[in-house]
Every structure is written in C-alpha cells, then in structure tokens.
C-alpha cells in the first residue's frame, strides 16, 4: 500500500495541497494560509500529518490519476510533432500529378488517438484537464475531416489523370482538360504545404481545407465533361 511520504510527494508535485487542506478538517491545524509556503514534505511529516493517512491517500490517488491523464495528453500531442509523422508525396505513375502517400495510415492514427482521448475523457479524474481534452478531440476531428477530403480528391485525381494523359482525350474534352489543369495548381500548393508538417498541423491552416474543397469542385466538373466523352 502507498506510504505517507510517497503519497505526500504526489500531492505536493501535483500542487494539491489546497485540496488536501480543504478536503480534510483533520488537517486544519496545519492549514493556515500563511504557512503554505513552508509545506515541504519534511515539514508536513514533522507536523503530524501522518495521523491523517486516509485523506492524504485519497487525494494522492486523485493526483496520480490526474498526472496519468496529463501524461497521456502530452504524449499524444508530442507524437504528432515528430518528423516521422510528416506527410510525404510522390507522383501518380506516368503523370506529373503529385499525391500524398499513406493517407489511410494517418487517418487510422488520428482515429486511434481520438478514440483514446474520448475514452480518457470519461475518467472521473479528468475534470482539471477537461478543457485540454475537449480541445484535443476537436482538433483531431478537424484533422480527420481534412484527411478524408484529401483522400477523396486523390481518388478523383487518379480516375481523371489516366484518361486525360491521352492526347486524343485532351483534344476531344477541352473542358475536362481545362478544369483538371485549374485544379492542379492549387492542389500542388496543398501538397507542398503538407510535406512540411503532419496532417494535424496542416488542419490548423484554414486555407488548406478551403483549397481542397475548391479542387474537388473543379475535379467534379472535369469528371462530368470526361464522362460525356466516354
């Protein structure tokens, strides 16, 4: 079982001394506000706080669980800041059309973190960290939406690029070729920006989602024009 010194270390480290004093009337005699600056581990032990092990243990448990939740949150954030989470690009075979690699894996990682965050958010100890988890879940959802948009556009690019690589198709469907070319310019800007960060950081840039949405509309127009030809 947890000892008084180890319990108090957690309480002090998590700055839970006010809770310790508020939650236990038995500790009132050592809880004068003017004395709080003195409340080191050795001072508390010498003041007889060991006689109040039960409330100290309870508050220490709460502090440990809060620390666990905070570490999970920081670990998830740190993972997306690492360079190996940055997006990579390649060209569609036989074309000069850039696409982002392994978006499905990034999508799965976002889903995993969202599921983890939402589960941890149900903890009875999450209250002091609720605003952090609430914002984190919102950021993950926004990144998931963007990732899904990127995958949709890339599927459209793959379907259109091959037929339009044929010179006859370009001549017979100039509207499709024009719409496709118009979509490629802003799409390249998105790919360039994406290769310098993670999908999470990319989602913070409002212009990216707007540009991807615009590319999708132009590619829809190219698809319709191409369908009339085929």
mmCIF file with all atom_site columns, N, CA, C and O in Angstrom, residues 7-24 27 30-32 35-41 43-45 49 56 59-60 62-63:
data_model
loop_
_atom_site.group_PDB
_atom_site.id
_atom_site.type_symbol
_atom_site.label_atom_id
_atom_site.label_alt_id
_atom_site.label_comp_id
_atom_site.label_asym_id
_atom_site.label_entity_id
_atom_site.label_seq_id
_atom_site.pdbx_PDB_ins_code
_atom_site.Cartn_x
_atom_site.Cartn_y
_atom_site.Cartn_z
_atom_site.occupancy
_atom_site.B_iso_or_equiv
_atom_site.pdbx_formal_charge
_atom_site.auth_seq_id
_atom_site.auth_comp_id
_atom_site.auth_asym_id
_atom_site.auth_atom_id
_atom_site.pdbx_PDB_model_num
ATOM 1   N N  . UNK A 1 7  ? 2.791   9.267  -0.798  1.00 0.00 ? 7  UNK A N  1
ATOM 2   C CA . UNK A 1 7  ? 1.513   9.922  -1.070  1.00 0.00 ? 7  UNK A CA 1
ATOM 3   C C  . UNK A 1 7  ? 1.660   11.435 -1.057  1.00 0.00 ? 7  UNK A C  1
ATOM 4   O O  . UNK A 1 7  ? 1.163   12.148 -1.932  1.00 0.00 ? 7  UNK A O  1
ATOM 5   N N  . UNK A 1 8  ? 2.396   11.952 -0.080  1.00 0.00 ? 8  UNK A N  1
ATOM 6   C CA . UNK A 1 8  ? 2.571   13.393 0.027   1.00 0.00 ? 8  UNK A CA 1
ATOM 7   C C  . UNK A 1 8  ? 3.416   13.955 -1.114  1.00 0.00 ? 8  UNK A C  1
ATOM 8   O O  . UNK A 1 8  ? 3.198   15.075 -1.563  1.00 0.00 ? 8  UNK A O  1
ATOM 9   N N  . UNK A 1 9  ? 4.377   13.170 -1.582  1.00 0.00 ? 9  UNK A N  1
ATOM 10  C CA . UNK A 1 9  ? 5.194   13.629 -2.716  1.00 0.00 ? 9  UNK A CA 1
ATOM 11  C C  . UNK A 1 9  ? 4.328   13.913 -3.934  1.00 0.00 ? 9  UNK A C  1
ATOM 12  O O  . UNK A 1 9  ? 4.501   14.911 -4.626  1.00 0.00 ? 9  UNK A O  1
ATOM 13  N N  . UNK A 1 10 ? 3.377   13.019 -4.202  1.00 0.00 ? 10 UNK A N  1
ATOM 14  C CA . UNK A 1 10 ? 2.485   13.214 -5.338  1.00 0.00 ? 10 UNK A CA 1
ATOM 15  C C  . UNK A 1 10 ? 1.594   14.425 -5.112  1.00 0.00 ? 10 UNK A C  1
ATOM 16  O O  . UNK A 1 10 ? 1.364   15.229 -6.019  1.00 0.00 ? 10 UNK A O  1
ATOM 17  N N  . UNK A 1 11 ? 1.083   14.568 -3.902  1.00 0.00 ? 11 UNK A N  1
ATOM 18  C CA . UNK A 1 11 ? 0.215   15.708 -3.576  1.00 0.00 ? 11 UNK A CA 1
ATOM 19  C C  . UNK A 1 11 ? 0.952   17.026 -3.799  1.00 0.00 ? 11 UNK A C  1
ATOM 20  O O  . UNK A 1 11 ? 0.425   17.968 -4.400  1.00 0.00 ? 11 UNK A O  1
ATOM 21  N N  . UNK A 1 12 ? 2.202   17.087 -3.339  1.00 0.00 ? 12 UNK A N  1
ATOM 22  C CA . UNK A 1 12 ? 2.993   18.305 -3.480  1.00 0.00 ? 12 UNK A CA 1
ATOM 23  C C  . UNK A 1 12 ? 3.333   18.553 -4.946  1.00 0.00 ? 12 UNK A C  1
ATOM 24  O O  . UNK A 1 12 ? 3.214   19.665 -5.452  1.00 0.00 ? 12 UNK A O  1
ATOM 25  N N  . UNK A 1 13 ? 3.756   17.488 -5.656  1.00 0.00 ? 13 UNK A N  1
ATOM 26  C CA . UNK A 1 13 ? 4.152   17.618 -7.056  1.00 0.00 ? 13 UNK A CA 1
ATOM 27  C C  . UNK A 1 13 ? 2.997   18.100 -7.917  1.00 0.00 ? 13 UNK A C  1
ATOM 28  O O  . UNK A 1 13 ? 3.167   18.905 -8.824  1.00 0.00 ? 13 UNK A O  1
ATOM 29  N N  . UNK A 1 14 ? 1.788   17.614 -7.656  1.00 0.00 ? 14 UNK A N  1
ATOM 30  C CA . UNK A 1 14 ? 0.611   17.997 -8.442  1.00 0.00 ? 14 UNK A CA 1
ATOM 31  C C  . UNK A 1 14 ? -0.069  19.247 -7.902  1.00 0.00 ? 14 UNK A C  1
ATOM 32  O O  . UNK A 1 14 ? -1.167  19.593 -8.322  1.00 0.00 ? 14 UNK A O  1
ATOM 33  N N  . UNK A 1 15 ? 0.588   19.918 -6.932  1.00 0.00 ? 15 UNK A N  1
ATOM 34  C CA . UNK A 1 15 ? 0.065   21.166 -6.355  1.00 0.00 ? 15 UNK A CA 1
ATOM 35  C C  . UNK A 1 15 ? -1.341  20.969 -5.793  1.00 0.00 ? 15 UNK A C  1
ATOM 36  O O  . UNK A 1 15 ? -2.249  21.762 -6.023  1.00 0.00 ? 15 UNK A O  1
ATOM 37  N N  . UNK A 1 16 ? -1.482  19.869 -5.033  1.00 0.00 ? 16 UNK A N  1
ATOM 38  C CA . UNK A 1 16 ? -2.786  19.531 -4.467  1.00 0.00 ? 16 UNK A CA 1
ATOM 39  C C  . UNK A 1 16 ? -2.885  19.857 -2.981  1.00 0.00 ? 16 UNK A C  1
ATOM 40  O O  . UNK A 1 16 ? -3.801  19.396 -2.316  1.00 0.00 ? 16 UNK A O  1
ATOM 41  N N  . UNK A 1 17 ? -1.946  20.641 -2.467  1.00 0.00 ? 17 UNK A N  1
ATOM 42  C CA . UNK A 1 17 ? -2.023  20.985 -1.048  1.00 0.00 ? 17 UNK A CA 1
ATOM 43  C C  . UNK A 1 17 ? -3.311  21.706 -0.684  1.00 0.00 ? 17 UNK A C  1
ATOM 44  O O  . UNK A 1 17 ? -3.914  21.408 0.356   1.00 0.00 ? 17 UNK A O  1
ATOM 45  N N  . UNK A 1 18 ? -3.801  22.655 -1.515  1.00 0.00 ? 18 UNK A N  1
ATOM 46  C CA . UNK A 1 18 ? -5.090  23.277 -1.169  1.00 0.00 ? 18 UNK A CA 1
ATOM 47  C C  . UNK A 1 18 ? -6.210  22.246 -1.065  1.00 0.00 ? 18 UNK A C  1
ATOM 48  O O  . UNK A 1 18 ? -7.044  22.330 -0.177  1.00 0.00 ? 18 UNK A O  1
ATOM 49  N N  . UNK A 1 19 ? -6.210  21.262 -1.965  1.00 0.00 ? 19 UNK A N  1
ATOM 50  C CA . UNK A 1 19 ? -7.222  20.208 -1.900  1.00 0.00 ? 19 UNK A CA 1
ATOM 51  C C  . UNK A 1 19 ? -7.058  19.392 -0.634  1.00 0.00 ? 19 UNK A C  1
ATOM 52  O O  . UNK A 1 19 ? -8.028  19.006 0.016   1.00 0.00 ? 19 UNK A O  1
ATOM 53  N N  . UNK A 1 20 ? -5.808  19.110 -0.298  1.00 0.00 ? 20 UNK A N  1
ATOM 54  C CA . UNK A 1 20 ? -5.540  18.329 0.905   1.00 0.00 ? 20 UNK A CA 1
ATOM 55  C C  . UNK A 1 20 ? -6.105  19.023 2.129   1.00 0.00 ? 20 UNK A C  1
ATOM 56  O O  . UNK A 1 20 ? -6.742  18.409 2.982   1.00 0.00 ? 20 UNK A O  1
ATOM 57  N N  . UNK A 1 21 ? -5.920  20.329 2.195   1.00 0.00 ? 21 UNK A N  1
ATOM 58  C CA . UNK A 1 21 ? -6.396  21.077 3.356   1.00 0.00 ? 21 UNK A CA 1
ATOM 59  C C  . UNK A 1 21 ? -7.904  21.273 3.320   1.00 0.00 ? 21 UNK A C  1
ATOM 60  O O  . UNK A 1 21 ? -8.572  21.198 4.344   1.00 0.00 ? 21 UNK A O  1
ATOM 61  N N  . UNK A 1 22 ? -8.463  21.511 2.136   1.00 0.00 ? 22 UNK A N  1
ATOM 62  C CA . UNK A 1 22 ? -9.902  21.720 2.014   1.00 0.00 ? 22 UNK A CA 1
ATOM 63  C C  . UNK A 1 22 ? -10.688 20.443 2.291   1.00 0.00 ? 22 UNK A C  1
ATOM 64  O O  . UNK A 1 22 ? -11.776 20.475 2.845   1.00 0.00 ? 22 UNK A O  1
ATOM 65  N N  . UNK A 1 23 ? -10.127 19.308 1.865   1.00 0.00 ? 23 UNK A N  1
ATOM 66  C CA . UNK A 1 23 ? -10.860 18.047 1.935   1.00 0.00 ? 23 UNK A CA 1
ATOM 67  C C  . UNK A 1 23 ? -10.815 17.390 3.300   1.00 0.00 ? 23 UNK A C  1
ATOM 68  O O  . UNK A 1 23 ? -11.518 16.426 3.539   1.00 0.00 ? 23 UNK A O  1
ATOM 69  N N  . UNK A 1 24 ? -9.966  17.841 4.181   1.00 0.00 ? 24 UNK A N  1
ATOM 70  C CA . UNK A 1 24 ? -9.838  17.167 5.471   1.00 0.00 ? 24 UNK A CA 1
ATOM 71  C C  . UNK A 1 24 ? -9.795  18.164 6.620   1.00 0.00 ? 24 UNK A C  1
ATOM 72  O O  . UNK A 1 24 ? -8.817  18.874 6.800   1.00 0.00 ? 24 UNK A O  1
ATOM 73  N N  . UNK A 1 27 ? -6.901  18.147 9.045   1.00 0.00 ? 27 UNK A N  1
ATOM 74  C CA . UNK A 1 27 ? -5.638  18.805 8.754   1.00 0.00 ? 27 UNK A CA 1
ATOM 75  C C  . UNK A 1 27 ? -5.703  20.311 9.002   1.00 0.00 ? 27 UNK A C  1
ATOM 76  O O  . UNK A 1 27 ? -4.790  21.031 8.655   1.00 0.00 ? 27 UNK A O  1
ATOM 77  N N  . UNK A 1 30 ? -2.782  22.432 10.540  1.00 0.00 ? 30 UNK A N  1
ATOM 78  C CA . UNK A 1 30 ? -1.550  22.747 9.815   1.00 0.00 ? 30 UNK A CA 1
ATOM 79  C C  . UNK A 1 30 ? -1.878  23.510 8.530   1.00 0.00 ? 30 UNK A C  1
ATOM 80  O O  . UNK A 1 30 ? -1.016  23.698 7.682   1.00 0.00 ? 30 UNK A O  1
ATOM 81  N N  . UNK A 1 31 ? -3.134  23.935 8.401   1.00 0.00 ? 31 UNK A N  1
ATOM 82  C CA . UNK A 1 31 ? -3.565  24.508 7.130   1.00 0.00 ? 31 UNK A CA 1
ATOM 83  C C  . UNK A 1 31 ? -3.712  26.003 7.105   1.00 0.00 ? 31 UNK A C  1
ATOM 84  O O  . UNK A 1 31 ? -4.467  26.532 6.311   1.00 0.00 ? 31 UNK A O  1
ATOM 85  N N  . UNK A 1 32 ? -3.000  26.713 7.959   1.00 0.00 ? 32 UNK A N  1
ATOM 86  C CA . UNK A 1 32 ? -3.098  28.162 7.914   1.00 0.00 ? 32 UNK A CA 1
ATOM 87  C C  . UNK A 1 32 ? -2.491  28.672 6.603   1.00 0.00 ? 32 UNK A C  1
ATOM 88  O O  . UNK A 1 32 ? -1.383  28.280 6.244   1.00 0.00 ? 32 UNK A O  1
ATOM 89  N N  . UNK A 1 35 ? 1.081   29.677 6.221   1.00 0.00 ? 35 UNK A N  1
ATOM 90  C CA . UNK A 1 35 ? 2.084   28.647 6.412   1.00 0.00 ? 35 UNK A CA 1
ATOM 91  C C  . UNK A 1 35 ? 2.276   27.786 5.173   1.00 0.00 ? 35 UNK A C  1
ATOM 92  O O  . UNK A 1 35 ? 3.148   26.929 5.150   1.00 0.00 ? 35 UNK A O  1
ATOM 93  N N  . UNK A 1 36 ? 1.475   28.011 4.125   1.00 0.00 ? 36 UNK A N  1
ATOM 94  C CA . UNK A 1 36 ? 1.519   27.101 2.977   1.00 0.00 ? 36 UNK A CA 1
ATOM 95  C C  . UNK A 1 36 ? 2.894   27.054 2.324   1.00 0.00 ? 36 UNK A C  1
ATOM 96  O O  . UNK A 1 36 ? 3.314   26.023 1.825   1.00 0.00 ? 36 UNK A O  1
ATOM 97  N N  . UNK A 1 37 ? 3.618   28.169 2.340   1.00 0.00 ? 37 UNK A N  1
ATOM 98  C CA . UNK A 1 37 ? 4.942   28.196 1.718   1.00 0.00 ? 37 UNK A CA 1
ATOM 99  C C  . UNK A 1 37 ? 5.911   27.258 2.416   1.00 0.00 ? 37 UNK A C  1
ATOM 100 O O  . UNK A 1 37 ? 6.887   26.802 1.825   1.00 0.00 ? 37 UNK A O  1
ATOM 101 N N  . UNK A 1 38 ? 5.634   26.948 3.702   1.00 0.00 ? 38 UNK A N  1
ATOM 102 C CA . UNK A 1 38 ? 6.524   26.077 4.462   1.00 0.00 ? 38 UNK A CA 1
ATOM 103 C C  . UNK A 1 38 ? 6.245   24.596 4.204   1.00 0.00 ? 38 UNK A C  1
ATOM 104 O O  . UNK A 1 38 ? 6.994   23.746 4.660   1.00 0.00 ? 38 UNK A O  1
ATOM 105 N N  . UNK A 1 39 ? 5.154   24.295 3.499   1.00 0.00 ? 39 UNK A N  1
ATOM 106 C CA . UNK A 1 39 ? 4.658   22.919 3.477   1.00 0.00 ? 39 UNK A CA 1
ATOM 107 C C  . UNK A 1 39 ? 5.460   22.012 2.556   1.00 0.00 ? 39 UNK A C  1
ATOM 108 O O  . UNK A 1 39 ? 4.995   21.557 1.524   1.00 0.00 ? 39 UNK A O  1
ATOM 109 N N  . UNK A 1 40 ? 6.690   21.775 2.934   1.00 0.00 ? 40 UNK A N  1
ATOM 110 C CA . UNK A 1 40 ? 7.502   20.779 2.258   1.00 0.00 ? 40 UNK A CA 1
ATOM 111 C C  . UNK A 1 40 ? 7.136   19.412 2.805   1.00 0.00 ? 40 UNK A C  1
ATOM 112 O O  . UNK A 1 40 ? 6.406   19.287 3.805   1.00 0.00 ? 40 UNK A O  1
ATOM 113 N N  . UNK A 1 41 ? 7.652   18.378 2.165   1.00 0.00 ? 41 UNK A N  1
ATOM 114 C CA . UNK A 1 41 ? 7.372   17.011 2.631   1.00 0.00 ? 41 UNK A CA 1
ATOM 115 C C  . UNK A 1 41 ? 7.837   16.815 4.068   1.00 0.00 ? 41 UNK A C  1
ATOM 116 O O  . UNK A 1 41 ? 7.095   16.291 4.914   1.00 0.00 ? 41 UNK A O  1
ATOM 117 N N  . UNK A 1 43 ? 8.352   19.058 6.392   1.00 0.00 ? 43 UNK A N  1
ATOM 118 C CA . UNK A 1 43 ? 7.569   19.886 7.325   1.00 0.00 ? 43 UNK A CA 1
ATOM 119 C C  . UNK A 1 43 ? 6.235   19.235 7.629   1.00 0.00 ? 43 UNK A C  1
ATOM 120 O O  . UNK A 1 43 ? 5.780   19.200 8.771   1.00 0.00 ? 43 UNK A O  1
ATOM 121 N N  . UNK A 1 44 ? 5.560   18.719 6.569   1.00 0.00 ? 44 UNK A N  1
ATOM 122 C CA . UNK A 1 44 ? 4.268   18.077 6.784   1.00 0.00 ? 44 UNK A CA 1
ATOM 123 C C  . UNK A 1 44 ? 4.394   16.855 7.676   1.00 0.00 ? 44 UNK A C  1
ATOM 124 O O  . UNK A 1 44 ? 3.573   16.634 8.572   1.00 0.00 ? 44 UNK A O  1
ATOM 125 N N  . UNK A 1 45 ? 5.439   16.060 7.440   1.00 0.00 ? 45 UNK A N  1
ATOM 126 C CA . UNK A 1 45 ? 5.623   14.859 8.257   1.00 0.00 ? 45 UNK A CA 1
ATOM 127 C C  . UNK A 1 45 ? 5.908   15.226 9.717   1.00 0.00 ? 45 UNK A C  1
ATOM 128 O O  . UNK A 1 45 ? 5.394   14.581 10.635  1.00 0.00 ? 45 UNK A O  1
ATOM 129 N N  . UNK A 1 49 ? 1.083   15.117 10.094  1.00 0.00 ? 49 UNK A N  1
ATOM 130 C CA . UNK A 1 49 ? 0.114   14.820 9.055   1.00 0.00 ? 49 UNK A CA 1
ATOM 131 C C  . UNK A 1 49 ? -0.056  13.315 8.854   1.00 0.00 ? 49 UNK A C  1
ATOM 132 O O  . UNK A 1 49 ? -1.054  12.858 8.316   1.00 0.00 ? 49 UNK A O  1
ATOM 133 N N  . UNK A 1 56 ? -5.047  11.787 2.951   1.00 0.00 ? 56 UNK A N  1
ATOM 134 C CA . UNK A 1 56 ? -3.858  12.008 2.123   1.00 0.00 ? 56 UNK A CA 1
ATOM 135 C C  . UNK A 1 56 ? -3.791  10.977 1.007   1.00 0.00 ? 56 UNK A C  1
ATOM 136 O O  . UNK A 1 56 ? -3.491  11.292 -0.148  1.00 0.00 ? 56 UNK A O  1
ATOM 137 N N  . UNK A 1 59 ? -6.438  11.832 -1.740  1.00 0.00 ? 59 UNK A N  1
ATOM 138 C CA . UNK A 1 59 ? -6.059  12.954 -2.584  1.00 0.00 ? 59 UNK A CA 1
ATOM 139 C C  . UNK A 1 59 ? -4.847  12.596 -3.437  1.00 0.00 ? 59 UNK A C  1
ATOM 140 O O  . UNK A 1 59 ? -4.731  12.998 -4.593  1.00 0.00 ? 59 UNK A O  1
ATOM 141 N N  . UNK A 1 60 ? -3.945  11.787 -2.857  1.00 0.00 ? 60 UNK A N  1
ATOM 142 C CA . UNK A 1 60 ? -2.787  11.338 -3.624  1.00 0.00 ? 60 UNK A CA 1
ATOM 143 C C  . UNK A 1 60 ? -3.221  10.485 -4.813  1.00 0.00 ? 60 UNK A C  1
ATOM 144 O O  . UNK A 1 60 ? -2.676  10.616 -5.917  1.00 0.00 ? 60 UNK A O  1
ATOM 145 N N  . UNK A 1 62 ? -6.059  10.699 -6.407  1.00 0.00 ? 62 UNK A N  1
ATOM 146 C CA . UNK A 1 62 ? -6.624  11.606 -7.392  1.00 0.00 ? 62 UNK A CA 1
ATOM 147 C C  . UNK A 1 62 ? -5.510  12.323 -8.155  1.00 0.00 ? 62 UNK A C  1
ATOM 148 O O  . UNK A 1 62 ? -5.562  12.464 -9.380  1.00 0.00 ? 62 UNK A O  1
ATOM 149 N N  . UNK A 1 63 ? -4.477  12.761 -7.426  1.00 0.00 ? 63 UNK A N  1
ATOM 150 C CA . UNK A 1 63 ? -3.363  13.459 -8.067  1.00 0.00 ? 63 UNK A CA 1
ATOM 151 C C  . UNK A 1 63 ? -2.630  12.549 -9.042  1.00 0.00 ? 63 UNK A C  1
ATOM 152 O O  . UNK A 1 63 ? -2.239  12.968 -10.128 1.00 0.00 ? 63 UNK A O  1
#
